[in-house]
mmCIF file of C-alpha atoms in Angstrom:
data_model
loop_
_atom_site.group_PDB
_atom_site.id
_atom_site.type_symbol
_atom_site.label_atom_id
_atom_site.label_comp_id
_atom_site.label_asym_id
_atom_site.label_seq_id
_atom_site.Cartn_x
_atom_site.Cartn_y
_atom_site.Cartn_z
ATOM 1 C CA MET A 1 -47.064 8.721 199.486
ATOM 2 C CA SER A 2 -50.249 6.804 200.326
ATOM 3 C CA PHE A 3 -52.123 9.043 197.836
ATOM 4 C CA TYR A 4 -50.143 7.591 194.914
ATOM 5 C CA ILE A 5 -50.325 4.022 196.214
ATOM 6 C CA ILE A 6 -54.109 4.121 196.691
ATOM 7 C CA ILE A 7 -54.625 5.251 193.095
ATOM 8 C CA PHE A 8 -52.230 2.525 191.929
ATOM 9 C CA VAL A 9 -54.275 -0.118 193.787
ATOM 10 C CA ILE A 10 -57.563 1.155 192.311
ATOM 11 C CA LEU A 11 -56.112 1.169 188.788
ATOM 12 C CA SER A 12 -54.727 -2.346 189.340
ATOM 13 C CA LEU A 13 -58.167 -3.665 190.304
ATOM 14 C CA PHE A 14 -59.756 -2.181 187.198
ATOM 15 C CA ALA A 15 -56.866 -3.527 185.079
ATOM 16 C CA LEU A 16 -57.647 -7.016 186.397
ATOM 17 C CA ILE A 17 -61.305 -6.528 185.468
ATOM 18 C CA GLU A 18 -60.371 -5.218 182.013
ATOM 19 C CA SER A 19 -58.138 -8.244 181.351
ATOM 20 C CA THR A 20 -61.184 -10.538 181.570
ATOM 21 C CA ASN A 21 -62.209 -9.096 178.179
ATOM 22 C CA LEU A 22 -65.210 -7.309 179.645
ATOM 23 C CA ASP A 23 -67.204 -5.321 177.090
ATOM 24 C CA ARG A 24 -64.836 -2.619 175.811
ATOM 25 C CA ARG A 25 -67.613 -0.032 176.017
ATOM 26 C CA ILE A 26 -67.788 -0.558 179.786
ATOM 27 C CA THR A 27 -64.029 -0.525 180.379
ATOM 28 C CA GLY A 28 -63.709 2.388 177.958
ATOM 29 C CA PHE A 29 -66.171 4.354 180.075
ATOM 30 C CA PHE A 30 -64.151 3.746 183.241
ATOM 31 C CA PHE A 31 -60.945 4.575 181.377
ATOM 32 C CA LEU A 32 -62.327 8.002 180.465
ATOM 33 C CA ILE A 33 -63.485 8.523 184.067
ATOM 34 C CA PHE A 34 -59.933 7.852 185.247
ATOM 35 C CA CYS A 35 -58.550 10.245 182.630
ATOM 36 C CA PHE A 36 -60.961 12.972 183.708
ATOM 37 C CA CYS A 37 -60.044 12.507 187.378
ATOM 38 C CA PHE A 38 -56.338 12.693 186.527
ATOM 39 C CA TYR A 39 -56.988 15.818 184.491
ATOM 40 C CA VAL A 40 -58.654 17.475 187.499
ATOM 41 C CA LEU A 41 -55.763 16.472 189.757
ATOM 42 C CA SER A 42 -53.335 18.030 187.272
ATOM 43 C CA PHE A 43 -54.646 21.552 187.885
ATOM 44 C CA VAL A 44 -55.810 21.500 191.522
ATOM 45 C CA ARG A 45 -52.255 20.849 192.726
ATOM 46 C CA PHE A 46 -50.182 23.555 194.360
ATOM 47 C CA GLU A 47 -46.411 23.591 194.862
ATOM 48 C CA THR A 48 -46.434 19.986 193.684
ATOM 49 C CA GLY A 49 -44.459 18.641 190.762
ATOM 50 C CA THR A 50 -40.947 18.852 189.366
ATOM 51 C CA ASP A 51 -39.889 22.348 188.268
ATOM 52 C CA TRP A 52 -42.990 23.822 189.909
ATOM 53 C CA LYS A 53 -41.205 26.984 191.014
ATOM 54 C CA ASN A 54 -39.583 27.614 187.614
ATOM 55 C CA TYR A 55 -42.876 27.307 185.728
ATOM 56 C CA TYR A 56 -44.812 29.197 188.404
ATOM 57 C CA ASP A 57 -42.387 32.122 188.403
ATOM 58 C CA TYR A 58 -42.294 32.159 184.594
ATOM 59 C CA PHE A 59 -46.087 32.432 184.414
ATOM 60 C CA TYR A 60 -46.155 35.575 186.566
ATOM 61 C CA ALA A 61 -43.098 37.128 184.885
ATOM 62 C CA VAL A 62 -43.911 36.358 181.238
ATOM 63 C CA GLY A 63 -45.566 39.753 180.667
ATOM 64 C CA SER A 64 -42.226 41.481 181.130
ATOM 65 C CA ILE A 65 -40.367 39.164 178.721
ATOM 66 C CA PRO A 66 -40.375 40.154 175.020
ATOM 67 C CA PHE A 67 -41.727 37.286 172.922
ATOM 68 C CA GLU A 68 -38.622 37.211 170.733
ATOM 69 C CA ASP A 69 -36.395 36.889 173.829
ATOM 70 C CA ASP A 70 -38.419 34.106 175.426
ATOM 71 C CA LEU A 71 -36.358 30.936 175.972
ATOM 72 C CA PHE A 72 -39.428 28.686 176.025
ATOM 73 C CA GLU A 73 -40.940 27.311 172.824
ATOM 74 C CA TRP A 74 -43.496 29.395 170.910
ATOM 75 C CA ALA A 75 -46.672 27.388 171.686
ATOM 76 C CA TYR A 76 -45.965 27.141 175.399
ATOM 77 C CA SER A 77 -44.983 30.810 175.553
ATOM 78 C CA LEU A 78 -48.033 31.916 173.565
ATOM 79 C CA LEU A 79 -50.445 29.869 175.678
ATOM 80 C CA THR A 80 -48.882 31.236 178.870
ATOM 81 C CA ARG A 81 -49.163 34.831 177.640
ATOM 82 C CA ILE A 82 -52.796 34.456 176.567
ATOM 83 C CA ILE A 83 -53.899 32.931 179.890
ATOM 84 C CA SER A 84 -51.911 35.389 182.011
ATOM 85 C CA ASN A 85 -53.515 38.300 180.123
ATOM 86 C CA ILE A 86 -57.046 36.918 180.524
ATOM 87 C CA TYR A 87 -56.804 35.944 184.177
ATOM 88 C CA GLU A 88 -53.532 35.852 186.049
ATOM 89 C CA ASN A 89 -53.974 32.553 187.862
ATOM 90 C CA TYR A 90 -51.487 29.723 187.438
ATOM 91 C CA ASN A 91 -54.021 26.994 188.221
ATOM 92 C CA LEU A 92 -56.190 28.251 185.378
ATOM 93 C CA PHE A 93 -53.171 27.929 183.109
ATOM 94 C CA LEU A 94 -52.641 24.355 184.354
ATOM 95 C CA ALA A 95 -56.294 23.609 183.580
ATOM 96 C CA ILE A 96 -55.965 24.811 179.968
ATOM 97 C CA ALA A 97 -52.555 23.216 179.365
ATOM 98 C CA GLY A 98 -53.747 20.017 181.046
ATOM 99 C CA LEU A 99 -56.785 19.958 178.772
ATOM 100 C CA VAL A 100 -54.462 19.877 175.757
ATOM 101 C CA LEU A 101 -52.356 17.101 177.260
ATOM 102 C CA PHE A 102 -55.178 14.868 178.490
ATOM 103 C CA PHE A 103 -57.207 15.242 175.307
ATOM 104 C CA PHE A 104 -54.375 13.930 173.140
ATOM 105 C CA GLN A 105 -53.080 11.440 175.699
ATOM 106 C CA SER A 106 -56.475 9.905 176.513
ATOM 107 C CA PHE A 107 -57.628 9.445 172.949
ATOM 108 C CA ALA A 108 -54.200 8.204 171.821
ATOM 109 C CA ILE A 109 -54.178 5.466 174.465
ATOM 110 C CA LYS A 110 -57.816 4.580 173.783
ATOM 111 C CA ARG A 111 -57.093 4.301 170.056
ATOM 112 C CA LEU A 112 -53.713 2.520 170.189
ATOM 113 C CA SER A 113 -53.994 0.197 173.192
ATOM 114 C CA PRO A 114 -56.035 -3.021 173.297
ATOM 115 C CA TYR A 115 -56.284 -2.584 177.090
ATOM 116 C CA PRO A 116 -56.381 1.173 177.816
ATOM 117 C CA ILE A 117 -56.643 0.815 181.602
ATOM 118 C CA ILE A 118 -53.598 -1.477 181.697
ATOM 119 C CA SER A 119 -51.690 1.101 179.650
ATOM 120 C CA LEU A 120 -52.891 3.839 182.004
ATOM 121 C CA LEU A 121 -51.716 1.787 184.994
ATOM 122 C CA PHE A 122 -48.268 1.511 183.387
ATOM 123 C CA LEU A 123 -48.235 5.256 182.721
ATOM 124 C CA TRP A 124 -49.186 5.901 186.342
ATOM 125 C CA SER A 125 -46.300 3.748 187.589
ATOM 126 C CA ILE A 126 -43.666 5.574 185.515
ATOM 127 C CA GLN A 127 -45.101 9.108 185.209
ATOM 128 C CA PHE A 128 -48.136 9.319 187.528
ATOM 129 C CA ALA A 129 -50.231 9.527 184.354
ATOM 130 C CA ASN A 130 -48.926 13.088 183.897
ATOM 131 C CA ILE A 131 -50.894 14.730 186.698
ATOM 132 C CA LEU A 132 -47.560 16.472 187.424
ATOM 133 C CA PHE A 133 -46.976 17.351 183.781
ATOM 134 C CA VAL A 134 -44.316 19.650 182.377
ATOM 135 C CA ARG A 135 -44.247 21.034 178.845
ATOM 136 C CA GLN A 136 -42.345 18.055 177.363
ATOM 137 C CA TRP A 137 -45.156 15.697 178.318
ATOM 138 C CA ILE A 138 -47.697 17.943 176.620
ATOM 139 C CA ALA A 139 -45.569 17.474 173.501
ATOM 140 C CA ILE A 140 -45.313 13.706 174.014
ATOM 141 C CA ALA A 141 -49.096 13.382 174.324
ATOM 142 C CA ILE A 142 -49.511 15.165 170.980
ATOM 143 C CA LEU A 143 -46.857 12.932 169.403
ATOM 144 C CA MET A 144 -48.591 9.787 170.658
ATOM 145 C CA PHE A 145 -51.778 10.952 168.979
ATOM 146 C CA SER A 146 -49.901 11.732 165.757
ATOM 147 C CA VAL A 147 -49.160 8.014 165.297
ATOM 148 C CA ILE A 148 -52.812 7.568 164.361
ATOM 149 C CA TYR A 149 -52.048 9.532 161.188
ATOM 150 C CA ILE A 150 -48.967 7.430 160.495
ATOM 151 C CA GLU A 151 -51.241 4.399 160.493
ATOM 152 C CA LYS A 152 -53.665 6.190 158.185
ATOM 153 C CA LYS A 153 -50.779 7.241 155.889
ATOM 154 C CA ARG A 154 -51.728 10.905 156.190
ATOM 155 C CA PHE A 155 -48.460 12.817 156.278
ATOM 156 C CA TRP A 156 -49.689 16.421 156.503
ATOM 157 C CA PRO A 157 -51.824 16.001 159.650
ATOM 158 C CA PHE A 158 -48.913 14.052 161.156
ATOM 159 C CA LEU A 159 -46.481 16.865 160.272
ATOM 160 C CA LEU A 160 -48.779 19.531 161.724
ATOM 161 C CA LEU A 161 -49.073 17.638 165.004
ATOM 162 C CA VAL A 162 -45.292 17.227 165.235
ATOM 163 C CA ALA A 163 -44.908 20.976 164.600
ATOM 164 C CA LEU A 164 -47.454 21.696 167.342
ATOM 165 C CA ALA A 165 -45.624 19.359 169.731
ATOM 166 C CA ALA A 166 -42.342 21.102 168.901
ATOM 167 C CA GLY A 167 -44.050 24.324 169.940
ATOM 168 C CA PHE A 168 -44.129 22.902 173.459
ATOM 169 C CA HIS A 169 -40.767 21.122 173.377
ATOM 170 C CA ARG A 170 -38.270 21.470 170.549
ATOM 171 C CA THR A 171 -36.950 17.890 170.890
ATOM 172 C CA SER A 172 -40.234 16.787 169.277
ATOM 173 C CA TRP A 173 -38.800 17.398 165.798
ATOM 174 C CA ILE A 174 -36.906 14.114 166.008
ATOM 175 C CA PHE A 175 -40.273 12.335 166.007
ATOM 176 C CA LEU A 176 -40.568 13.125 162.285
ATOM 177 C CA LEU A 177 -38.397 10.036 161.810
ATOM 178 C CA SER A 178 -41.348 7.975 163.061
ATOM 179 C CA TRP A 179 -42.972 8.311 159.651
ATOM 180 C CA TRP A 180 -40.310 5.952 158.277
ATOM 181 C CA ILE A 181 -39.385 4.028 161.425
ATOM 182 C CA TYR A 182 -42.949 2.820 162.004
ATOM 183 C CA ASP A 183 -42.907 0.644 158.863
ATOM 184 C CA LEU A 184 -39.206 -0.220 158.986
ATOM 185 C CA LYS A 185 -38.572 -3.877 158.132
ATOM 186 C CA LEU A 186 -35.765 -5.214 160.313
ATOM 187 C CA SER A 187 -35.254 -8.702 161.665
ATOM 188 C CA LYS A 188 -35.185 -9.221 165.419
ATOM 189 C CA LYS A 189 -31.509 -10.165 165.143
ATOM 190 C CA THR A 190 -30.651 -6.912 163.354
ATOM 191 C CA MET A 191 -32.573 -4.879 165.917
ATOM 192 C CA ILE A 192 -30.662 -6.517 168.765
ATOM 193 C CA ILE A 193 -27.291 -5.970 167.063
ATOM 194 C CA ILE A 194 -28.065 -2.280 166.456
ATOM 195 C CA LEU A 195 -29.236 -1.943 170.049
ATOM 196 C CA PHE A 196 -25.996 -3.297 171.478
ATOM 197 C CA GLY A 197 -24.020 -1.302 168.916
ATOM 198 C CA SER A 198 -25.671 1.914 170.137
ATOM 199 C CA ILE A 199 -24.083 1.421 173.537
ATOM 200 C CA SER A 200 -20.610 1.424 171.977
ATOM 201 C CA PHE A 201 -21.540 4.203 169.576
ATOM 202 C CA SER A 202 -22.344 6.507 172.505
ATOM 203 C CA VAL A 203 -18.655 6.670 173.402
ATOM 204 C CA VAL A 204 -17.800 7.846 169.860
ATOM 205 C CA LEU A 205 -20.683 10.323 169.891
ATOM 206 C CA THR A 206 -19.394 11.806 173.133
ATOM 207 C CA LYS A 207 -16.057 12.631 171.482
ATOM 208 C CA VAL A 208 -17.783 14.138 168.429
ATOM 209 C CA VAL A 209 -19.916 16.419 170.622
ATOM 210 C CA GLU A 210 -16.829 17.546 172.518
ATOM 211 C CA LEU A 211 -15.045 18.411 169.255
ATOM 212 C CA LEU A 212 -17.998 20.257 167.711
ATOM 213 C CA SER A 213 -19.162 22.095 170.808
ATOM 214 C CA GLY A 214 -16.654 24.921 170.436
ATOM 215 C CA GLY A 215 -18.161 26.002 167.122
ATOM 216 C CA LEU A 216 -21.758 26.315 168.336
ATOM 217 C CA GLY A 217 -23.633 29.520 168.979
ATOM 218 C CA HIS A 218 -23.469 31.253 172.349
ATOM 219 C CA VAL A 219 -26.904 30.143 173.643
ATOM 220 C CA VAL A 220 -26.544 26.564 172.402
ATOM 221 C CA GLN A 221 -22.990 26.411 173.752
ATOM 222 C CA ALA A 222 -24.097 27.619 177.182
ATOM 223 C CA LYS A 223 -26.868 25.012 177.381
ATOM 224 C CA LEU A 224 -24.563 22.273 176.154
ATOM 225 C CA ASP A 225 -21.938 23.141 178.738
ATOM 226 C CA MET A 226 -24.603 23.014 181.428
ATOM 227 C CA TYR A 227 -25.949 19.628 180.277
ATOM 228 C CA LEU A 228 -22.456 18.139 180.074
ATOM 229 C CA SER A 229 -21.383 19.376 183.498
ATOM 230 C CA ASP A 230 -21.024 16.879 186.327
ATOM 231 C CA GLU A 231 -22.843 19.239 188.690
ATOM 232 C CA TYR A 232 -25.958 19.378 186.511
ATOM 233 C CA ASN A 233 -26.113 15.626 185.987
ATOM 234 C CA ASP A 234 -25.570 14.909 189.661
ATOM 235 C CA GLU A 235 -28.285 17.399 190.632
ATOM 236 C CA ASN A 236 -30.798 15.864 188.241
ATOM 237 C CA ASN A 237 -30.163 12.243 189.135
ATOM 238 C CA GLY A 238 -29.487 12.122 192.852
ATOM 239 C CA ASP A 239 -27.216 9.377 194.086
ATOM 240 C CA LEU A 240 -27.732 6.889 191.252
ATOM 241 C CA GLY A 241 -24.750 7.955 189.149
ATOM 242 C CA LEU A 242 -24.143 7.128 185.501
ATOM 243 C CA VAL A 243 -23.577 3.396 186.047
ATOM 244 C CA GLY A 244 -26.751 3.080 188.119
ATOM 245 C CA ILE A 245 -28.819 4.928 185.519
ATOM 246 C CA ILE A 246 -27.463 2.753 182.690
ATOM 247 C CA ILE A 247 -28.091 -0.479 184.607
ATOM 248 C CA ARG A 248 -31.649 0.514 185.513
ATOM 249 C CA GLY A 249 -32.387 1.712 181.976
ATOM 250 C CA PHE A 250 -30.826 -1.423 180.509
ATOM 251 C CA ALA A 251 -32.914 -3.697 182.747
ATOM 252 C CA ASN A 252 -36.224 -1.911 182.124
ATOM 253 C CA LYS A 253 -35.809 -1.534 178.377
ATOM 254 C CA PHE A 254 -34.498 -5.001 177.690
ATOM 255 C CA LEU A 255 -37.285 -6.556 179.738
ATOM 256 C CA ILE A 256 -39.855 -4.854 177.497
ATOM 257 C CA LEU A 257 -37.889 -5.443 174.278
ATOM 258 C CA PHE A 258 -37.078 -9.105 174.750
ATOM 259 C CA THR A 259 -40.622 -9.888 175.866
ATOM 260 C CA SER A 260 -41.766 -8.140 172.683
ATOM 261 C CA PHE A 261 -39.321 -10.160 170.583
ATOM 262 C CA TYR A 262 -40.420 -13.409 172.255
ATOM 263 C CA LEU A 263 -44.132 -12.761 171.637
ATOM 264 C CA TYR A 264 -43.617 -10.908 168.352
ATOM 265 C CA ASP A 265 -44.812 -13.551 165.866
ATOM 266 C CA LYS A 266 -47.859 -14.471 167.917
ATOM 267 C CA ILE A 267 -48.949 -10.859 168.418
ATOM 268 C CA LYS A 268 -48.160 -9.609 164.901
ATOM 269 C CA GLU A 269 -50.210 -12.404 163.349
ATOM 270 C CA LYS A 270 -53.362 -10.989 164.958
ATOM 271 C CA TYR A 271 -52.347 -7.356 165.380
ATOM 272 C CA PRO A 272 -50.021 -6.136 162.569
ATOM 273 C CA GLN A 273 -49.796 -2.660 164.133
ATOM 274 C CA PHE A 274 -47.720 -4.134 166.970
ATOM 275 C CA HIS A 275 -44.733 -4.096 164.590
ATOM 276 C CA GLY A 276 -44.926 -0.302 164.314
ATOM 277 C CA TYR A 277 -45.157 0.279 168.059
ATOM 278 C CA LEU A 278 -42.204 -2.039 168.653
ATOM 279 C CA ASN A 279 -40.176 -0.169 166.029
ATOM 280 C CA LEU A 280 -40.858 3.142 167.779
ATOM 281 C CA TYR A 281 -39.927 1.842 171.224
ATOM 282 C CA TRP A 282 -36.824 0.107 169.869
ATOM 283 C CA PHE A 283 -35.672 3.310 168.172
ATOM 284 C CA GLY A 284 -36.137 5.171 171.442
ATOM 285 C CA ALA A 285 -33.929 2.605 173.171
ATOM 286 C CA VAL A 286 -31.264 3.123 170.484
ATOM 287 C CA ILE A 287 -31.368 6.881 171.092
ATOM 288 C CA TYR A 288 -31.251 6.304 174.846
ATOM 289 C CA PHE A 289 -28.139 4.159 174.786
ATOM 290 C CA SER A 290 -26.483 6.290 172.104
ATOM 291 C CA SER A 291 -26.783 9.467 174.136
ATOM 292 C CA ILE A 292 -26.606 8.427 177.767
ATOM 293 C CA SER A 293 -22.827 8.626 178.066
ATOM 294 C CA ILE A 294 -22.874 12.217 176.762
ATOM 295 C CA SER A 295 -25.257 13.453 179.425
ATOM 296 C CA LEU A 296 -28.035 11.873 181.457
ATOM 297 C CA VAL A 297 -30.188 14.840 180.444
ATOM 298 C CA PHE A 298 -29.898 14.037 176.732
ATOM 299 C CA VAL A 299 -31.870 10.802 177.163
ATOM 300 C CA ARG A 300 -34.969 13.007 177.303
ATOM 301 C CA ILE A 301 -34.809 13.015 173.499
ATOM 302 C CA SER A 302 -35.927 9.372 173.627
ATOM 303 C CA TYR A 303 -39.004 9.975 175.816
ATOM 304 C CA ALA A 304 -41.405 10.446 172.901
ATOM 305 C CA PHE A 305 -40.511 6.933 171.686
ATOM 306 C CA ASP A 306 -40.072 5.418 175.122
ATOM 307 C CA VAL A 307 -43.721 6.065 176.031
ATOM 308 C CA PHE A 308 -44.836 3.338 173.598
ATOM 309 C CA GLN A 309 -43.869 0.752 176.181
ATOM 310 C CA ILE A 310 -47.301 1.343 177.731
ATOM 311 C CA ILE A 311 -48.866 0.188 174.443
ATOM 312 C CA LEU A 312 -46.557 -2.811 173.947
ATOM 313 C CA LEU A 313 -47.217 -4.148 177.416
ATOM 314 C CA ALA A 314 -50.991 -4.137 176.859
ATOM 315 C CA TYR A 315 -50.543 -6.325 173.772
ATOM 316 C CA PHE A 316 -48.635 -8.921 175.800
ATOM 317 C CA PHE A 317 -51.850 -9.778 177.636
ATOM 318 C CA LYS A 318 -54.002 -9.671 174.516
ATOM 319 C CA VAL A 319 -52.503 -12.911 173.177
ATOM 320 C CA ILE A 320 -52.556 -14.930 176.424
ATOM 321 C CA GLU A 321 -55.469 -17.320 175.964
ATOM 322 C CA SER A 322 -55.482 -19.120 179.327
ATOM 323 C CA PRO A 323 -57.463 -17.066 181.908
ATOM 324 C CA LEU A 324 -55.329 -18.446 184.744
ATOM 325 C CA LEU A 325 -52.034 -17.685 182.979
ATOM 326 C CA LYS A 326 -53.289 -14.200 182.115
ATOM 327 C CA LEU A 327 -54.227 -13.579 185.751
ATOM 328 C CA ILE A 328 -50.848 -14.767 187.045
ATOM 329 C CA SER A 329 -49.003 -12.739 184.404
ATOM 330 C CA LEU A 330 -51.001 -9.631 185.248
ATOM 331 C CA ILE A 331 -50.289 -9.999 188.964
ATOM 332 C CA VAL A 332 -46.557 -10.333 188.192
ATOM 333 C CA MET A 333 -46.807 -7.252 185.974
ATOM 334 C CA ILE A 334 -48.558 -5.280 188.733
ATOM 335 C CA CYS A 335 -45.756 -6.181 191.147
ATOM 336 C CA TYR A 336 -43.185 -5.044 188.577
ATOM 337 C CA LEU A 337 -45.029 -1.770 188.017
ATOM 338 C CA PHE A 338 -45.322 -1.189 191.749
ATOM 339 C CA LEU A 339 -41.535 -1.455 192.031
ATOM 340 C CA ARG A 340 -41.141 1.064 189.206
ATOM 341 C CA MET A 341 -43.534 3.438 190.921
ATOM 342 C CA ARG A 342 -41.677 2.935 194.186
ATOM 343 C CA GLN A 343 -38.490 4.062 192.419
ATOM 344 C CA GLN A 344 -40.282 7.289 191.537
ATOM 345 C CA LEU A 345 -41.632 7.802 195.053
ATOM 346 C CA ASN A 346 -38.183 7.362 196.561
ATOM 347 C CA GLY A 347 -36.212 9.075 193.803
ATOM 348 C CA ALA A 348 -34.298 12.331 193.646
ATOM 349 C CA TYR A 349 -37.444 14.407 193.039
ATOM 350 C CA SER A 350 -39.742 12.812 195.637
ATOM 351 C CA GLU A 351 -39.801 15.875 197.887
ATOM 352 C CA GLU A 352 -41.343 17.859 195.048
ATOM 353 C CA PHE A 353 -44.520 15.760 194.867
ATOM 354 C CA VAL A 354 -44.748 13.882 198.179
ATOM 355 C CA PRO A 355 -47.131 14.721 199.735
ATOM 356 C CA PHE A 356 -49.570 15.741 197.007
ATOM 357 C CA ARG A 357 -50.668 19.274 197.932
ATOM 358 C CA MET A 358 -53.843 20.885 196.565
ATOM 359 C CA ILE A 359 -55.211 24.420 196.352
ATOM 360 C CA PHE A 360 -58.069 23.553 198.744
#
């Protein structure tokens, strides 16, 4: 556990330095150093990370699985097959897959965030900066990068990136809605009403899914039954339970959203793009609360939007003019992020990545 805490402390120190508005070329250099170090950690691990065994076994068995019968998405399956044919070593596969993830993730954060190291610190606290990545987070990294093309109003590159992301995780197709959501003009009041309405809507959606499920195909039906089962949800969420998950999600999301709403006018005046990032995160929260009562697993659909909280939070500090107030606010934020990381370190999956084991 100390491994994760030490990295958190180092990132926090550099985040404090970055917040002093040090030359962006200097902080950008250190940001890329951090990203490279995290990339290396992502492929020197062994028996560390959620679903390690499933992915590890799949890598060594993929040669005996016909491509058309493969349950994994085409891009992930194809990459696995190519690497396993060249050199059958899972850590080599992690190195290549990690290169895809960290390329898109690093340059997306550097391009979208006013304080990349602060965003990276946030990502470390909630996801360990993806050193323990699974295929969905490869997709999310690509989707983050695709927002650059939304801002440039270039639909075809955006579409191609979404298609590539869907090749790693099929839930990525929902991110196509970002093309319209990014520029959506809604008042803060309307956004709040829709957000609270999504919580009630989830109950209705649960009934609709139950009614339609009987008419689905065999494979889809089998997966749906698994995701809806109490056993599967309990296994994936430990002792928290549905109420605990909702309360924690409600607290985390509304803290980010209402801080965004409070600072919205001040930030948007200087940084118009903040409106788009807020729209994306807000839409993810709507999806989250609309689907959580169906199955705790279904909230994964919102992850591609949820990740924009790391961008929003960086903008909060960009508009604080008083150095003392910025310092105090950043220290409070670091304490908050430490608590979020602590939730991860003591969560249902902690035994899968604590301690951090390497191939050496």
